[in-house]
CSV table of C-alpha atoms and ligand atoms in Angstrom, one decimal:
chain,number,residue,atom,x,y,z
L,1,MET,CA,-6.1,14.3,-21.1
L,2,LYS,CA,-8.3,11.2,-20.8
L,3,THR,CA,-7.4,8.2,-18.6
L,4,VAL,CA,-8.0,4.5,-19.3
L,5,LEU,CA,-7.8,1.8,-16.7
L,6,ILE,CA,-6.9,-1.6,-18.2
L,7,THR,CA,-6.7,-4.9,-16.3
L,8,GLY,CA,-4.2,-7.6,-17.4
L,9,THR,CA,-1.8,-5.4,-19.3
L,10,THR,CA,1.5,-7.3,-18.8
L,11,SER,CA,1.0,-9.7,-21.8
L,12,GLY,CA,-1.2,-10.6,-24.7
L,13,ILE,CA,-4.3,-8.6,-25.6
L,14,GLY,CA,-4.1,-6.3,-22.6
L,15,LYS,CA,-0.6,-5.3,-23.5
L,16,ALA,CA,-1.8,-4.4,-27.0
L,17,PHE,CA,-4.7,-2.4,-25.6
L,18,ALA,CA,-2.2,-0.4,-23.4
L,19,GLU,CA,0.0,0.4,-26.4
L,20,LYS,CA,-3.0,1.4,-28.5
L,21,PHE,CA,-4.5,3.7,-25.9
L,22,ALA,CA,-1.1,5.2,-25.2
L,23,ASP,CA,-0.7,5.8,-28.9
L,24,GLU,CA,-4.1,7.6,-28.9
L,25,GLY,CA,-2.7,9.9,-26.1
L,26,TYR,CA,-4.5,8.4,-23.1
L,27,ASP,CA,-2.9,8.4,-19.7
L,28,LEU,CA,-3.0,4.9,-18.3
L,29,ILE,CA,-3.6,2.9,-15.2
L,30,LEU,CA,-2.3,-0.7,-15.6
L,31,VAL,CA,-3.4,-3.5,-13.4
L,32,ALA,CA,-1.8,-7.0,-13.0
L,33,ARG,CA,0.0,-9.1,-10.4
L,34,ASN,CA,3.6,-9.0,-11.6
L,35,GLU,CA,5.2,-5.7,-10.3
L,36,GLN,CA,8.5,-6.1,-12.2
L,37,LYS,CA,6.7,-6.4,-15.5
L,38,LEU,CA,4.3,-3.5,-14.6
L,39,LYS,CA,7.3,-1.3,-13.7
L,40,GLN,CA,9.1,-2.1,-17.0
L,41,GLN,CA,5.8,-1.6,-19.0
L,42,GLN,CA,5.3,1.8,-17.2
L,43,ALA,CA,8.8,3.0,-18.2
L,44,ALA,CA,8.5,1.8,-21.8
L,45,LEU,CA,5.1,3.3,-22.4
L,46,GLN,CA,6.1,6.7,-20.8
L,47,GLU,CA,9.2,6.8,-22.9
L,48,THR,CA,7.6,5.8,-26.2
L,49,TYR,CA,4.3,7.7,-26.0
L,50,HIS,CA,5.0,10.5,-23.5
L,51,VAL,CA,1.8,9.8,-21.5
L,52,ALA,CA,1.4,9.4,-17.7
L,53,VAL,CA,1.4,5.8,-16.6
L,54,LYS,CA,0.4,4.5,-13.1
L,55,TYR,CA,0.1,0.9,-12.1
L,56,ILE,CA,-1.7,-1.2,-9.4
L,57,VAL,CA,-0.3,-4.5,-8.3
L,58,GLN,CA,-3.4,-6.6,-7.6
L,59,ASP,CA,-4.5,-10.2,-7.7
L,60,LEU,CA,-8.0,-9.8,-9.1
L,61,THR,CA,-9.2,-13.2,-7.7
L,62,GLN,CA,-9.2,-11.6,-4.2
L,63,GLU,CA,-12.4,-10.4,-2.8
L,64,SER,CA,-10.9,-7.0,-1.8
L,65,ALA,CA,-9.5,-6.3,-5.3
L,66,ALA,CA,-12.1,-3.9,-6.7
L,67,GLY,CA,-12.2,-1.9,-3.4
L,68,LEU,CA,-8.4,-1.6,-3.3
L,69,ILE,CA,-8.3,-0.3,-6.9
L,70,MET,CA,-11.0,2.2,-6.2
L,71,ALA,CA,-9.0,3.4,-3.1
L,72,ASP,CA,-6.0,4.1,-5.4
L,73,ILE,CA,-8.2,6.0,-7.8
L,74,ASP,CA,-9.6,8.1,-5.0
L,75,LYS,CA,-6.1,8.6,-3.5
L,76,TRP,CA,-4.7,9.8,-6.9
L,77,LYS,CA,-7.8,11.9,-7.5
L,78,VAL,CA,-7.9,10.7,-11.1
L,79,THR,CA,-10.9,10.6,-13.4
L,80,ILE,CA,-11.4,7.3,-15.3
L,81,ASN,CA,-12.8,7.9,-18.8
L,82,VAL,CA,-12.4,4.4,-20.1
L,83,LEU,CA,-12.4,1.0,-18.4
L,84,VAL,CA,-11.1,-2.1,-20.2
L,85,ASN,CA,-12.1,-5.4,-18.4
L,86,ASN,CA,-9.5,-7.5,-20.1
L,87,ALA,CA,-7.8,-9.7,-17.5
L,88,GLY,CA,-8.8,-13.4,-17.7
L,89,PHE,CA,-7.6,-16.9,-17.9
L,90,ASN,CA,-8.8,-20.4,-18.8
L,91,GLU,CA,-8.8,-23.8,-17.0
L,92,CYS,CA,-9.3,-26.1,-19.9
L,93,GLY,CA,-10.4,-29.8,-19.8
L,94,PHE,CA,-13.4,-32.0,-19.0
L,95,PHE,CA,-15.2,-30.6,-16.0
L,96,VAL,CA,-14.6,-33.8,-14.0
L,97,ASP,CA,-10.8,-33.4,-14.4
L,98,THR,CA,-10.2,-29.6,-14.1
L,99,SER,CA,-9.0,-27.8,-10.9
L,100,LEU,CA,-12.0,-26.7,-8.8
L,101,ASP,CA,-9.7,-24.1,-7.1
L,102,ARG,CA,-8.8,-22.5,-10.4
L,103,GLU,CA,-12.4,-22.5,-11.5
L,104,LEU,CA,-13.5,-20.8,-8.3
L,105,GLU,CA,-10.8,-18.2,-8.8
L,106,MET,CA,-12.0,-17.8,-12.3
L,107,ILE,CA,-15.6,-17.1,-11.1
L,108,ASN,CA,-14.2,-14.7,-8.5
L,109,MET,CA,-12.2,-12.8,-11.2
L,110,HIS,CA,-14.5,-13.0,-14.3
L,111,ILE,CA,-17.8,-12.5,-12.5
L,112,ARG,CA,-17.4,-11.1,-8.9
L,113,PHE,CA,-14.5,-8.8,-9.6
L,114,VAL,CA,-15.7,-7.6,-13.0
L,115,THR,CA,-19.2,-6.9,-11.6
L,116,GLU,CA,-17.9,-4.9,-8.6
L,117,LEU,CA,-15.3,-2.9,-10.5
L,118,THR,CA,-17.7,-2.2,-13.4
L,119,LYS,CA,-20.5,-1.0,-11.1
L,120,ARG,CA,-18.1,1.2,-9.0
L,121,ILE,CA,-16.4,2.7,-12.1
L,122,LEU,CA,-19.8,3.2,-13.7
L,123,VAL,CA,-20.9,5.3,-10.7
L,124,HIS,CA,-17.7,7.2,-10.9
L,125,MET,CA,-18.2,7.8,-14.6
L,126,LYS,CA,-21.8,8.9,-14.1
L,127,GLU,CA,-20.7,11.5,-11.5
L,128,ASN,CA,-18.1,12.8,-14.0
L,129,GLY,CA,-20.6,12.8,-16.9
L,130,TYR,CA,-18.7,10.6,-19.3
L,131,GLY,CA,-17.4,7.0,-19.6
L,132,ARG,CA,-16.8,4.1,-21.9
L,133,ILE,CA,-16.4,0.4,-20.9
L,134,LEU,CA,-14.9,-2.4,-23.0
L,135,ASN,CA,-15.5,-5.9,-21.7
L,136,VAL,CA,-13.3,-8.6,-23.3
L,137,GLY,CA,-15.3,-11.8,-24.0
L,138,SER,CA,-14.5,-14.8,-26.1
L,139,THR,CA,-16.1,-17.1,-28.6
L,140,GLY,CA,-16.9,-19.0,-25.4
L,141,SER,CA,-19.4,-16.2,-24.6
L,142,PHE,CA,-21.6,-17.4,-27.4
L,143,ILE,CA,-20.7,-21.1,-27.8
L,144,PRO,CA,-20.7,-23.3,-24.7
L,145,SER,CA,-17.9,-25.9,-24.7
L,146,PRO,CA,-17.6,-29.2,-22.8
L,147,THR,CA,-13.9,-28.6,-22.3
L,148,ASP,CA,-14.3,-24.9,-21.3
L,149,ALA,CA,-17.4,-25.2,-19.1
L,150,VAL,CA,-16.7,-22.6,-16.5
L,151,TYR,CA,-14.7,-20.3,-18.8
L,152,SER,CA,-17.5,-20.2,-21.3
L,153,ALA,CA,-20.2,-19.5,-18.7
L,154,THR,CA,-18.2,-16.7,-17.1
L,155,LYS,CA,-17.4,-15.2,-20.5
L,156,ALA,CA,-21.1,-15.4,-21.4
L,157,TYR,CA,-21.8,-13.5,-18.2
L,158,ILE,CA,-19.2,-10.8,-19.0
L,159,ILE,CA,-20.6,-10.1,-22.4
L,160,ARG,CA,-24.3,-10.8,-22.0
L,161,ALA,CA,-25.1,-9.8,-18.4
L,162,LEU,CA,-23.0,-6.6,-18.5
L,163,LYS,CA,-24.0,-5.7,-22.0
L,164,LYS,CA,-24.8,-2.1,-22.9
L,165,SER,CA,-25.8,-0.1,-19.9
L,166,ASP,CA,-27.7,3.0,-20.7
L,167,SER,CA,-27.3,4.4,-17.2
L,168,LEU,CA,-24.9,7.1,-18.4
L,169,LYS,CA,-27.5,8.5,-20.7
L,170,LYS,CA,-28.9,11.9,-19.6
L,171,ASN,CA,-32.6,12.1,-19.0
Z,1,NAP,N1,-5.7,-15.3,-26.2
Z,1,NAP,C1,-6.8,-15.8,-26.8
Z,1,NAP,O1,-6.8,-16.5,-27.7
Z,1,NAP,C2,-8.2,-15.3,-26.3
Z,1,NAP,C3,-9.3,-15.6,-26.9
Z,1,NAP,C4,-10.6,-15.2,-26.5
Z,1,NAP,C5,-10.6,-14.3,-25.4
Z,1,NAP,N2,-9.5,-14.0,-24.7
Z,1,NAP,C6,-9.6,-13.2,-23.5
Z,1,NAP,O2,-8.8,-12.1,-23.7
Z,1,NAP,C7,-8.3,-11.7,-22.4
Z,1,NAP,C8,-6.8,-11.6,-22.5
Z,1,NAP,O3,-6.3,-12.9,-22.8
Z,1,NAP,P1,-4.7,-13.1,-23.2
Z,1,NAP,O4,-4.7,-14.3,-24.0
Z,1,NAP,O5,-4.2,-11.8,-23.8
Z,1,NAP,O6,-4.2,-13.3,-21.7
Z,1,NAP,P2,-2.7,-13.5,-21.2
Z,1,NAP,O7,-1.7,-13.2,-22.3
Z,1,NAP,O8,-2.6,-14.7,-20.4
Z,1,NAP,O9,-2.6,-12.2,-20.2
Z,1,NAP,C9,-3.4,-12.2,-19.1
Z,1,NAP,C10,-3.2,-10.9,-18.3
Z,1,NAP,O10,-4.0,-10.9,-17.2
Z,1,NAP,C11,-3.2,-10.8,-16.0
Z,1,NAP,N3,-3.8,-11.7,-15.0
Z,1,NAP,C12,-4.0,-13.0,-15.0
Z,1,NAP,N4,-4.5,-13.4,-13.9
Z,1,NAP,C13,-4.6,-12.4,-13.1
Z,1,NAP,C14,-5.0,-12.2,-11.7
Z,1,NAP,N5,-5.4,-13.2,-11.0
Z,1,NAP,N6,-5.0,-10.9,-11.2
Z,1,NAP,C15,-4.5,-9.9,-11.9
Z,1,NAP,N7,-4.1,-10.0,-13.2
Z,1,NAP,C16,-4.1,-11.2,-13.8
Z,1,NAP,C17,-1.8,-11.2,-16.4
Z,1,NAP,O11,-0.8,-10.5,-15.7
Z,1,NAP,P3,-0.1,-11.1,-14.4
Z,1,NAP,O12,0.3,-12.5,-14.6
Z,1,NAP,O13,1.1,-10.2,-14.2
Z,1,NAP,O14,-1.1,-10.9,-13.3
Z,1,NAP,C18,-1.8,-10.7,-17.9
Z,1,NAP,O15,-1.4,-9.4,-17.9
Z,1,NAP,C19,-8.8,-12.7,-21.4
Z,1,NAP,O16,-10.0,-12.2,-20.7
Z,1,NAP,C20,-9.1,-13.9,-22.2
Z,1,NAP,O17,-10.1,-14.7,-21.6
Z,1,NAP,C21,-8.3,-14.5,-25.1
């Protein structure tokens, strides 16, 4: 049985990813902040798709987030076969008007957290000889926008800087 770890599963695209992977027979590890929604989602996915579902309640803007997720993976002794870096948000408006706090949280989550989790999971996948990673970008990854300045830059980082690693290829 393969296991997928998906961030931001309680709504939108991440919720759809969780249902699709469950339908394909994957066990799931769901990550988001809202424990009540995660618990409901766990029960619904287990009942509908008969797969094993665990969840991690975590604010991904926090510096310790990736380390705490890896600690759960180690504690559960689970092998991650697929990682979906989906969780994300926007702070829209002209740069002079937008919230600096939200933009710094965005940089923490879209760049710092995604970099750390991807690297740590990639090492885990390499040790286990298999892995796939799906990074969710945006049209903002390719087209800078004056009203999405930080969002577009962070989404460009996710898609371009972390594009296609060949480090899992065998020599
Ligand atoms: N929707 C679009 O039109 C669109 C277009 C292009 C790209 N995207 C990208 O697609 C991805 C998903 O977008 P969406 O529209 O489906 O988003 P969404 O419906 O707002 O869902 C975001 C998910 O991320 C979680 N999340 C948000 N902040 C978090 C945090 N600080 N820590 C942990 N989890 C957090 C939310 O759960 P909790 O609130 O429970 O934490 C939720 O499950 C994002 O990366 C977004 O940039 C979306």
